[in-house]
mmCIF file with all atom_site columns, C-alpha atoms in Angstrom:
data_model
loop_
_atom_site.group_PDB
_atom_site.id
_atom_site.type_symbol
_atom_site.label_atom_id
_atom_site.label_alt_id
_atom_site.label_comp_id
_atom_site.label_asym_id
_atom_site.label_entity_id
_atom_site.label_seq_id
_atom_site.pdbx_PDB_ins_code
_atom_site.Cartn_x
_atom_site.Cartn_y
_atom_site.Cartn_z
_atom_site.occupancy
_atom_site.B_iso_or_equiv
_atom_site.pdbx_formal_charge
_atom_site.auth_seq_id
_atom_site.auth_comp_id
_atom_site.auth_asym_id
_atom_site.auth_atom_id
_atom_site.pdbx_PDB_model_num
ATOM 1   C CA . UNK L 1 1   ? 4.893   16.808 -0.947  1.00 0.00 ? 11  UNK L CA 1
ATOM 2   C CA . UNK L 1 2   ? 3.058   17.032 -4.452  1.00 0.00 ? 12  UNK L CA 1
ATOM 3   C CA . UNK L 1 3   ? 2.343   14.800 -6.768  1.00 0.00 ? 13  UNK L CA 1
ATOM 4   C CA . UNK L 1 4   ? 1.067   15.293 -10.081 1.00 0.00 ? 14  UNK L CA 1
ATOM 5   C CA . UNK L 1 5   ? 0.198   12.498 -12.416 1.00 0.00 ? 15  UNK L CA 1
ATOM 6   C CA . UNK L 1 6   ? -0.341  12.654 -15.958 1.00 0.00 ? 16  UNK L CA 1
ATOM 7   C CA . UNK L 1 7   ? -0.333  10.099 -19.183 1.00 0.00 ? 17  UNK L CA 1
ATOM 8   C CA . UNK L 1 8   ? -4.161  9.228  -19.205 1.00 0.00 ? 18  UNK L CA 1
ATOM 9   C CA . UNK L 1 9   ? -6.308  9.054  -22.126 1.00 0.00 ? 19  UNK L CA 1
ATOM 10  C CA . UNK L 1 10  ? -7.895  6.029  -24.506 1.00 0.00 ? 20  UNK L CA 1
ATOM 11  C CA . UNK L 1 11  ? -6.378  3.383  -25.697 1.00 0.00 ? 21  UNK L CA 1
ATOM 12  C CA . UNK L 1 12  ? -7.906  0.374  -27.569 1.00 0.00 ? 22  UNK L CA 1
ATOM 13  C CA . UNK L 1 13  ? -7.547  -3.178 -25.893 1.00 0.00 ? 23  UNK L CA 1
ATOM 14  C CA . UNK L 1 14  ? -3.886  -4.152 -26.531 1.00 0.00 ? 24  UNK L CA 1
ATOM 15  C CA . UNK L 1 15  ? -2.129  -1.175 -26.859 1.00 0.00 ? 25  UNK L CA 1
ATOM 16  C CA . UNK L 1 16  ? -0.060  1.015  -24.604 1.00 0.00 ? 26  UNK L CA 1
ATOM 17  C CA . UNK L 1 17  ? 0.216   3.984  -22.402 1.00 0.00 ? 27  UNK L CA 1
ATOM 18  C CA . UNK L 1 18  ? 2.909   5.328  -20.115 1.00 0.00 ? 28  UNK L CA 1
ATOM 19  C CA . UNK L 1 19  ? 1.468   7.402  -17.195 1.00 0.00 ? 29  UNK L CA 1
ATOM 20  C CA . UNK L 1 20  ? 4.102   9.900  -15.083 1.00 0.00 ? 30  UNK L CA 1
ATOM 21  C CA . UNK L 1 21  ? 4.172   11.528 -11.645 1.00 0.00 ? 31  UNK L CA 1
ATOM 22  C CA . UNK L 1 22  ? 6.196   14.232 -11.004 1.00 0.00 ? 32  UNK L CA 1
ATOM 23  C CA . UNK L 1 23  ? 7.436   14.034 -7.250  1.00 0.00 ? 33  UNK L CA 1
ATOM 24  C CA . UNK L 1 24  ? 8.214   17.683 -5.528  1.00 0.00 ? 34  UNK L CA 1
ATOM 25  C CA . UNK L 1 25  ? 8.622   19.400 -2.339  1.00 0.00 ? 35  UNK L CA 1
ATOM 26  C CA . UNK L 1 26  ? 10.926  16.622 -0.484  1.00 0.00 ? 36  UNK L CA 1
ATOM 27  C CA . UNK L 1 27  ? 13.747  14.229 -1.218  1.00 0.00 ? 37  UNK L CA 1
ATOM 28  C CA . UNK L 1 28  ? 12.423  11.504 -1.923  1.00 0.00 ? 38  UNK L CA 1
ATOM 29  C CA . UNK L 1 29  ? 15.309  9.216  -1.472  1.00 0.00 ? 39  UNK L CA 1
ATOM 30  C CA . UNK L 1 30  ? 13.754  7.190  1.223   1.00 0.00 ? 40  UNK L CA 1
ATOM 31  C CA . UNK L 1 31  ? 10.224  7.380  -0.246  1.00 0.00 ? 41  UNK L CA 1
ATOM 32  C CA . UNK L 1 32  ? 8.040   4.551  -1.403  1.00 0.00 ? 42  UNK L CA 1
ATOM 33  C CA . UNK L 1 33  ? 6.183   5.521  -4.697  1.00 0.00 ? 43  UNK L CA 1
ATOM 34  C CA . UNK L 1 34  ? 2.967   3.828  -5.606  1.00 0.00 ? 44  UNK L CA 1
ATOM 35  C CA . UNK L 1 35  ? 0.395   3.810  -8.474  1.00 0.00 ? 45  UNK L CA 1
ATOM 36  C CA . UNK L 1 36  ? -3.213  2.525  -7.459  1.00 0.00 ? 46  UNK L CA 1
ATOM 37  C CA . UNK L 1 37  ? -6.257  3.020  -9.278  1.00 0.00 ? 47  UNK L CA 1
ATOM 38  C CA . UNK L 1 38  ? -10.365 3.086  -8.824  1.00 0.00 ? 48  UNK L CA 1
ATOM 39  C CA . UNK L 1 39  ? -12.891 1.895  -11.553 1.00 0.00 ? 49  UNK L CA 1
ATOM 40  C CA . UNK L 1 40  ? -16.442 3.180  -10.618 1.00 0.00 ? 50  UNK L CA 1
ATOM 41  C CA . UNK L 1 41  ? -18.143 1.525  -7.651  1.00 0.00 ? 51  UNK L CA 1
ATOM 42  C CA . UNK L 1 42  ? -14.768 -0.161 -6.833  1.00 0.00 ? 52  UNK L CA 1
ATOM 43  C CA . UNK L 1 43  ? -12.349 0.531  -3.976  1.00 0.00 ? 53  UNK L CA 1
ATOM 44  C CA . UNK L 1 44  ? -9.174  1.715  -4.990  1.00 0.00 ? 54  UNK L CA 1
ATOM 45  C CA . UNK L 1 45  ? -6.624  -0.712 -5.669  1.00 0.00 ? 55  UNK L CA 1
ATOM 46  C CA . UNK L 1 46  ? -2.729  -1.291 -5.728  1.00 0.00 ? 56  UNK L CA 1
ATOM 47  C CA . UNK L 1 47  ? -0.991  -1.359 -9.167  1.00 0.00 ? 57  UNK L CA 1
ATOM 48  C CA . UNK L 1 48  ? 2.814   -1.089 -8.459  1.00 0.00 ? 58  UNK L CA 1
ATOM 49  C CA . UNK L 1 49  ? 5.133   0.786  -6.286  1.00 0.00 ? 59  UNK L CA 1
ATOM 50  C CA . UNK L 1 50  ? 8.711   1.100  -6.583  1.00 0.00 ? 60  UNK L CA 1
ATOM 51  C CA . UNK L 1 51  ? 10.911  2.205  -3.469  1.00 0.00 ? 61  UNK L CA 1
ATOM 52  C CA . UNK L 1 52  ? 13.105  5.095  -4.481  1.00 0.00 ? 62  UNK L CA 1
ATOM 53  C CA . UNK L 1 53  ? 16.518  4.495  -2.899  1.00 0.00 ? 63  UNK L CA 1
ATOM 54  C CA . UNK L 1 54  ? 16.893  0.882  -4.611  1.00 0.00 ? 64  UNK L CA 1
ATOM 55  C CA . UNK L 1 55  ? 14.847  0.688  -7.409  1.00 0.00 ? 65  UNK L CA 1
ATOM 56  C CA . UNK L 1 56  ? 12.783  -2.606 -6.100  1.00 0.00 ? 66  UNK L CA 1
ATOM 57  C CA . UNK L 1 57  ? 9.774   -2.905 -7.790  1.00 0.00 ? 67  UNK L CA 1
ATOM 58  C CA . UNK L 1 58  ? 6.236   -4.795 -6.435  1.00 0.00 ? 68  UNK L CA 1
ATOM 59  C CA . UNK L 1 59  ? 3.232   -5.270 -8.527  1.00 0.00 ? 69  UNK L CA 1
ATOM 60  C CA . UNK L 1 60  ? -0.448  -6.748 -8.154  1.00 0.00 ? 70  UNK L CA 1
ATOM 61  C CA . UNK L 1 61  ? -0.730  -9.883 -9.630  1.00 0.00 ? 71  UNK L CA 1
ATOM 62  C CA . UNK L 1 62  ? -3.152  -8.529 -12.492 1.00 0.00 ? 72  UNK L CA 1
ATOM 63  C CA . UNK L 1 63  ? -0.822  -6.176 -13.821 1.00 0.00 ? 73  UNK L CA 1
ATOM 64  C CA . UNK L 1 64  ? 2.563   -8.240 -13.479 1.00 0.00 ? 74  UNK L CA 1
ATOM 65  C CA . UNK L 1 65  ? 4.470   -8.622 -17.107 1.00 0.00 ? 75  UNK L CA 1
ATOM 66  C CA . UNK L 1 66  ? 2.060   -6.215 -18.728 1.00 0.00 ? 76  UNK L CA 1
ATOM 67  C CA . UNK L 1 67  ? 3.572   -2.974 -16.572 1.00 0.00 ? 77  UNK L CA 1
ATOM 68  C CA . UNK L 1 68  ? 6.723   -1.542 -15.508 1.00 0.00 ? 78  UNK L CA 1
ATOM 69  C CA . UNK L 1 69  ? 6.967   0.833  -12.990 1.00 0.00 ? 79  UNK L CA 1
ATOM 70  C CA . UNK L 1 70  ? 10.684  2.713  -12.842 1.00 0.00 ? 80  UNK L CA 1
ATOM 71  C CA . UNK L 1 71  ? 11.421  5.792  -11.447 1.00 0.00 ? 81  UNK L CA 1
ATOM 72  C CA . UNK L 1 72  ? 14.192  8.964  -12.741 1.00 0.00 ? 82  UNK L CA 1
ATOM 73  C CA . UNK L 1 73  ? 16.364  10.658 -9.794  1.00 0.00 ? 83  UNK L CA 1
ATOM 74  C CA . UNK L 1 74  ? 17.263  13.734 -12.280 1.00 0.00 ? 84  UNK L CA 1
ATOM 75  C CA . UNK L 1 75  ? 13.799  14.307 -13.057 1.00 0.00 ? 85  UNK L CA 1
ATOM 76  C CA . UNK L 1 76  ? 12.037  13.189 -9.678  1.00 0.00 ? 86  UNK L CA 1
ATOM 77  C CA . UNK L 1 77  ? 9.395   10.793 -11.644 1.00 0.00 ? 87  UNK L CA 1
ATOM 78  C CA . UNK L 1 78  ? 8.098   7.924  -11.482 1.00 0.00 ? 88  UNK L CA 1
ATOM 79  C CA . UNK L 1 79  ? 6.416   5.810  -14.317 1.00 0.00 ? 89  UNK L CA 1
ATOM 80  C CA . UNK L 1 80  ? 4.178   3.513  -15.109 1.00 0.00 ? 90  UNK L CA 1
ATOM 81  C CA . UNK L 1 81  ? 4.288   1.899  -18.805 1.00 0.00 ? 91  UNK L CA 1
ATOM 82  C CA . UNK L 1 82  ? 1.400   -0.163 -19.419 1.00 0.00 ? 92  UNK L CA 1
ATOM 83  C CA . UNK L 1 83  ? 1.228   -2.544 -22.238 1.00 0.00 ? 93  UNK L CA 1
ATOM 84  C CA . UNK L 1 84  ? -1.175  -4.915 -23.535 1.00 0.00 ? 94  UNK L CA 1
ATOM 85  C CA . UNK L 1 85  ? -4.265  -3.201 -21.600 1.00 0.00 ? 95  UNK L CA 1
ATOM 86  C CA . UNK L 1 86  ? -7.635  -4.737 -21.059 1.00 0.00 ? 96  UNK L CA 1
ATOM 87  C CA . UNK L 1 87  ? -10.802 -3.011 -20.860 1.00 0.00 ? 97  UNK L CA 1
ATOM 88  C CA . UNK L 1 88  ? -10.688 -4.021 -16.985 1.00 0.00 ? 98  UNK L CA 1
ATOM 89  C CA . UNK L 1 89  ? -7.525  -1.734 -17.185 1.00 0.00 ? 99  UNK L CA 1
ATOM 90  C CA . UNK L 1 90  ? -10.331 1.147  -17.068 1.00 0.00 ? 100 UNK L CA 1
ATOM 91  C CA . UNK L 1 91  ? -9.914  3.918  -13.674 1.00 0.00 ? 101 UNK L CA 1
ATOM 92  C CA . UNK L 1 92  ? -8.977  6.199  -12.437 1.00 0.00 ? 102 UNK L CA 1
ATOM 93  C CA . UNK L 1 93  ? -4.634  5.663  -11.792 1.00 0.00 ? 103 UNK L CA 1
ATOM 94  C CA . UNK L 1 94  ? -3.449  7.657  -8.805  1.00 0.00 ? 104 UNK L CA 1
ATOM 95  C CA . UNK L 1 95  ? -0.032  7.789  -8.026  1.00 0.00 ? 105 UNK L CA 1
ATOM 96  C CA . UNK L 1 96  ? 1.028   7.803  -4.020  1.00 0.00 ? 106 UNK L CA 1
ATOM 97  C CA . UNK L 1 97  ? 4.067   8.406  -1.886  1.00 0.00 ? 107 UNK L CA 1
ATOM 98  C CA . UNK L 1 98  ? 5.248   7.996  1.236   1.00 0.00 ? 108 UNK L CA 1
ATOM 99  C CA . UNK L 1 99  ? 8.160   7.214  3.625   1.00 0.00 ? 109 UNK L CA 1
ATOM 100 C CA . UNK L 1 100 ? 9.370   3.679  5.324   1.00 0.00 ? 110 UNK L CA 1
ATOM 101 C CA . UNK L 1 101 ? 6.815   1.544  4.196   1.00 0.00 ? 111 UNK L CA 1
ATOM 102 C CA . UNK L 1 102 ? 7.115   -1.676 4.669   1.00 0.00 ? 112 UNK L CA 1
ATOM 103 C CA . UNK L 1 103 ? 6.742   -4.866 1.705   1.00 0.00 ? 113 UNK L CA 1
ATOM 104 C CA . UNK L 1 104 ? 3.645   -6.081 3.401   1.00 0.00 ? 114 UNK L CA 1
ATOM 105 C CA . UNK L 1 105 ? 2.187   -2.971 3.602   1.00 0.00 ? 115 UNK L CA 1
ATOM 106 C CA . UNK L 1 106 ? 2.819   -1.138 0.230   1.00 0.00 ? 116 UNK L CA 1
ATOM 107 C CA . UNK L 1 107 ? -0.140  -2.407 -1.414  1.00 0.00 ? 117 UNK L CA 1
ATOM 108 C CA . UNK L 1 108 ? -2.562  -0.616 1.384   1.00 0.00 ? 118 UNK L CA 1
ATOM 109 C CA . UNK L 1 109 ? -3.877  2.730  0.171   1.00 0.00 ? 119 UNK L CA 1
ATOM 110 C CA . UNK L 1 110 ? -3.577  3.777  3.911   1.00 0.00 ? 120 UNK L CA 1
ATOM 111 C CA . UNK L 1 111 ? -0.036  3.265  4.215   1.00 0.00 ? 121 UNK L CA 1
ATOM 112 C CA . UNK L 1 112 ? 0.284   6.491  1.365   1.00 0.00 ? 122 UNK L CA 1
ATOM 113 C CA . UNK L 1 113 ? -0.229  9.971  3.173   1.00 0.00 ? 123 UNK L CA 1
ATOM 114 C CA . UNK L 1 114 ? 0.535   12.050 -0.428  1.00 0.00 ? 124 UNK L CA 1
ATOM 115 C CA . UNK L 1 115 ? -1.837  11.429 -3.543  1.00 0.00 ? 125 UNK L CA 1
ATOM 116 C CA . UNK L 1 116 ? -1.526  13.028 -6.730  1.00 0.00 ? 126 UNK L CA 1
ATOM 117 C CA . UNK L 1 117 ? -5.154  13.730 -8.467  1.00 0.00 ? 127 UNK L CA 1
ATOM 118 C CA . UNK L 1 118 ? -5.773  10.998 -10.556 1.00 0.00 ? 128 UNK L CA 1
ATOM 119 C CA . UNK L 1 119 ? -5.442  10.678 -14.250 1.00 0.00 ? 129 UNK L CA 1
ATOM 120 C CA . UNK L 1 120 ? -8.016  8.701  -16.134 1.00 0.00 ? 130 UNK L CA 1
ATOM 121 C CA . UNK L 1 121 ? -7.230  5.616  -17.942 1.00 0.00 ? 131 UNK L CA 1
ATOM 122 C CA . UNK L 1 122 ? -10.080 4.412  -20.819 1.00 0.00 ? 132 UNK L CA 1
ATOM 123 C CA . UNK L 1 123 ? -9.582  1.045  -22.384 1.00 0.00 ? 133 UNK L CA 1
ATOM 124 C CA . UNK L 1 124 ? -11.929 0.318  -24.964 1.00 0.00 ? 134 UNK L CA 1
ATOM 125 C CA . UNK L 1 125 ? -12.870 -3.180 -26.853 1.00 0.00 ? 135 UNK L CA 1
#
Protein backbone atom coordinates (compact mmCIF):
# COMPACT_ATOMS: atom_id res chain seq x y z
CA UNK A 1 0.00 0.00 0.00
CA UNK A 2 1.11 3.74 -0.67
CA UNK A 3 -0.09 6.66 0.31
CA UNK A 4 0.80 9.96 -0.77
CA UNK A 5 -0.64 13.09 0.68
CA UNK A 6 -0.55 16.41 -0.67
CA UNK A 7 -2.61 19.95 -0.26
CA UNK A 8 -0.32 21.60 2.47
CA UNK A 9 0.84 25.04 2.51
CA UNK A 10 -0.23 28.54 4.51
CA UNK A 11 -3.24 29.73 5.03
CA UNK A 12 -4.28 32.75 7.20
CA UNK A 13 -6.67 32.04 10.25
CA UNK A 14 -10.12 31.52 8.64
CA UNK A 15 -9.53 30.40 5.41
CA UNK A 16 -9.38 27.06 3.69
CA UNK A 17 -7.39 24.21 2.38
CA UNK A 18 -8.26 20.84 0.93
CA UNK A 19 -5.48 18.22 1.52
CA UNK A 20 -5.57 14.71 -0.79
CA UNK A 21 -4.16 11.19 -0.50
CA UNK A 22 -3.83 9.17 -3.26
CA UNK A 23 -4.45 5.42 -2.17
CA UNK A 24 -2.45 2.65 -4.45
CA UNK A 25 -1.26 -0.80 -4.51
CA UNK A 26 -4.58 -2.58 -3.01
CA UNK A 27 -8.34 -2.34 -3.19
CA UNK A 28 -9.21 -0.51 -0.82
CA UNK A 29 -12.81 -1.38 -0.60
CA UNK A 30 -12.66 -2.69 2.87
CA UNK A 31 -10.07 -0.13 4.05
CA UNK A 32 -10.42 2.44 6.77
CA UNK A 33 -8.78 5.81 5.68
CA UNK A 34 -7.59 8.24 8.27
CA UNK A 35 -6.01 11.75 8.46
CA UNK A 36 -4.04 12.51 11.81
CA UNK A 37 -1.65 15.12 12.35
CA UNK A 38 1.52 16.20 14.78
CA UNK A 39 2.31 19.88 15.84
CA UNK A 40 5.91 20.01 17.29
CA UNK A 41 6.45 18.41 20.70
CA UNK A 42 2.92 16.88 20.38
CA UNK A 43 1.90 13.27 19.79
CA UNK A 44 0.18 12.70 16.76
CA UNK A 45 -3.39 13.00 16.77
CA UNK A 46 -6.69 11.78 15.00
CA UNK A 47 -8.44 14.23 12.60
CA UNK A 48 -11.02 12.13 10.61
CA UNK A 49 -11.28 8.85 8.93
CA UNK A 50 -13.78 7.72 6.60
CA UNK A 51 -14.34 3.84 5.95
CA UNK A 52 -14.21 3.19 2.24
CA UNK A 53 -16.97 0.68 1.47
CA UNK A 54 -19.81 3.01 3.08
CA UNK A 55 -18.74 6.32 3.14
CA UNK A 56 -19.19 6.76 7.19
CA UNK A 57 -17.33 9.45 8.33
CA UNK A 58 -15.77 10.03 12.22
CA UNK A 59 -14.08 13.12 13.32
CA UNK A 60 -12.25 14.53 16.57
CA UNK A 61 -14.26 16.76 18.31
CA UNK A 62 -11.89 19.86 17.44
CA UNK A 63 -12.25 19.57 13.90
CA UNK A 64 -16.09 18.56 13.65
CA UNK A 65 -18.19 21.21 11.29
CA UNK A 66 -15.01 22.91 10.21
CA UNK A 67 -13.77 19.59 8.00
CA UNK A 68 -15.06 17.11 5.70
CA UNK A 69 -13.40 14.15 4.97
CA UNK A 70 -14.93 12.17 1.64
CA UNK A 71 -13.31 9.85 -0.35
CA UNK A 72 -13.46 9.16 -4.70
CA UNK A 73 -13.63 5.29 -5.82
CA UNK A 74 -12.58 6.38 -9.59
CA UNK A 75 -9.71 8.20 -8.41
CA UNK A 76 -8.73 6.12 -5.17
CA UNK A 77 -8.55 9.47 -2.86
CA UNK A 78 -9.43 10.55 -0.04
CA UNK A 79 -9.89 14.24 1.17
CA UNK A 80 -9.81 16.37 3.69
CA UNK A 81 -11.38 20.05 3.17
CA UNK A 82 -10.64 22.20 5.97
CA UNK A 83 -12.39 25.40 6.53
CA UNK A 84 -12.30 28.05 8.98
CA UNK A 85 -8.64 27.01 10.32
CA UNK A 86 -7.06 28.16 13.51
CA UNK A 87 -3.54 28.70 14.12
CA UNK A 88 -3.84 25.46 16.46
CA UNK A 89 -4.73 23.88 13.00
CA UNK A 90 -0.74 24.06 12.55
CA UNK A 91 1.16 20.15 11.83
CA UNK A 92 2.09 18.11 10.23
CA UNK A 93 -1.43 16.08 8.48
CA UNK A 94 -0.66 12.46 7.71
CA UNK A 95 -3.04 10.48 6.06
CA UNK A 96 -3.36 6.51 7.20
CA UNK A 97 -4.99 3.33 6.02
CA UNK A 98 -5.77 0.21 7.01
CA UNK A 99 -8.18 -2.79 7.00
CA UNK A 100 -11.20 -3.83 9.58
CA UNK A 101 -10.82 -1.33 12.02
CA UNK A 102 -13.09 -1.02 14.34
CA UNK A 103 -15.24 2.59 15.53
CA UNK A 104 -13.52 2.53 18.84
CA UNK A 105 -10.38 2.08 17.53
CA UNK A 106 -10.04 4.38 14.41
CA UNK A 107 -8.85 7.26 16.24
CA UNK A 108 -5.55 5.19 17.52
CA UNK A 109 -2.52 5.88 15.34
CA UNK A 110 -1.62 2.16 16.06
CA UNK A 111 -4.57 0.72 14.59
CA UNK A 112 -3.03 2.31 10.89
CA UNK A 113 -0.16 -0.02 9.48
CA UNK A 114 0.21 2.37 6.02
CA UNK A 115 1.21 6.19 6.42
CA UNK A 116 1.65 8.50 3.73
CA UNK A 117 4.62 11.20 4.48
CA UNK A 118 3.06 14.01 5.86
CA UNK A 119 2.17 17.27 4.30
CA UNK A 120 2.58 20.41 6.31
CA UNK A 121 -0.24 22.54 7.28
CA UNK A 122 0.77 26.47 8.47
CA UNK A 123 -1.98 28.56 9.90
CA UNK A 124 -1.00 31.91 10.60
CA UNK A 125 -2.81 34.85 12.78
Amino acid sequence: VQLQASGGGLVQAGGSLRLSCVASGRTFSSYVMGWFRQAPGKEREFVAAVRWSSGSTYYADSVKARFTISRDNAKNTVYLQMNSLKPEDTAVYYCAADRAISSATMGLARSYDYWGQGTQVTVSS
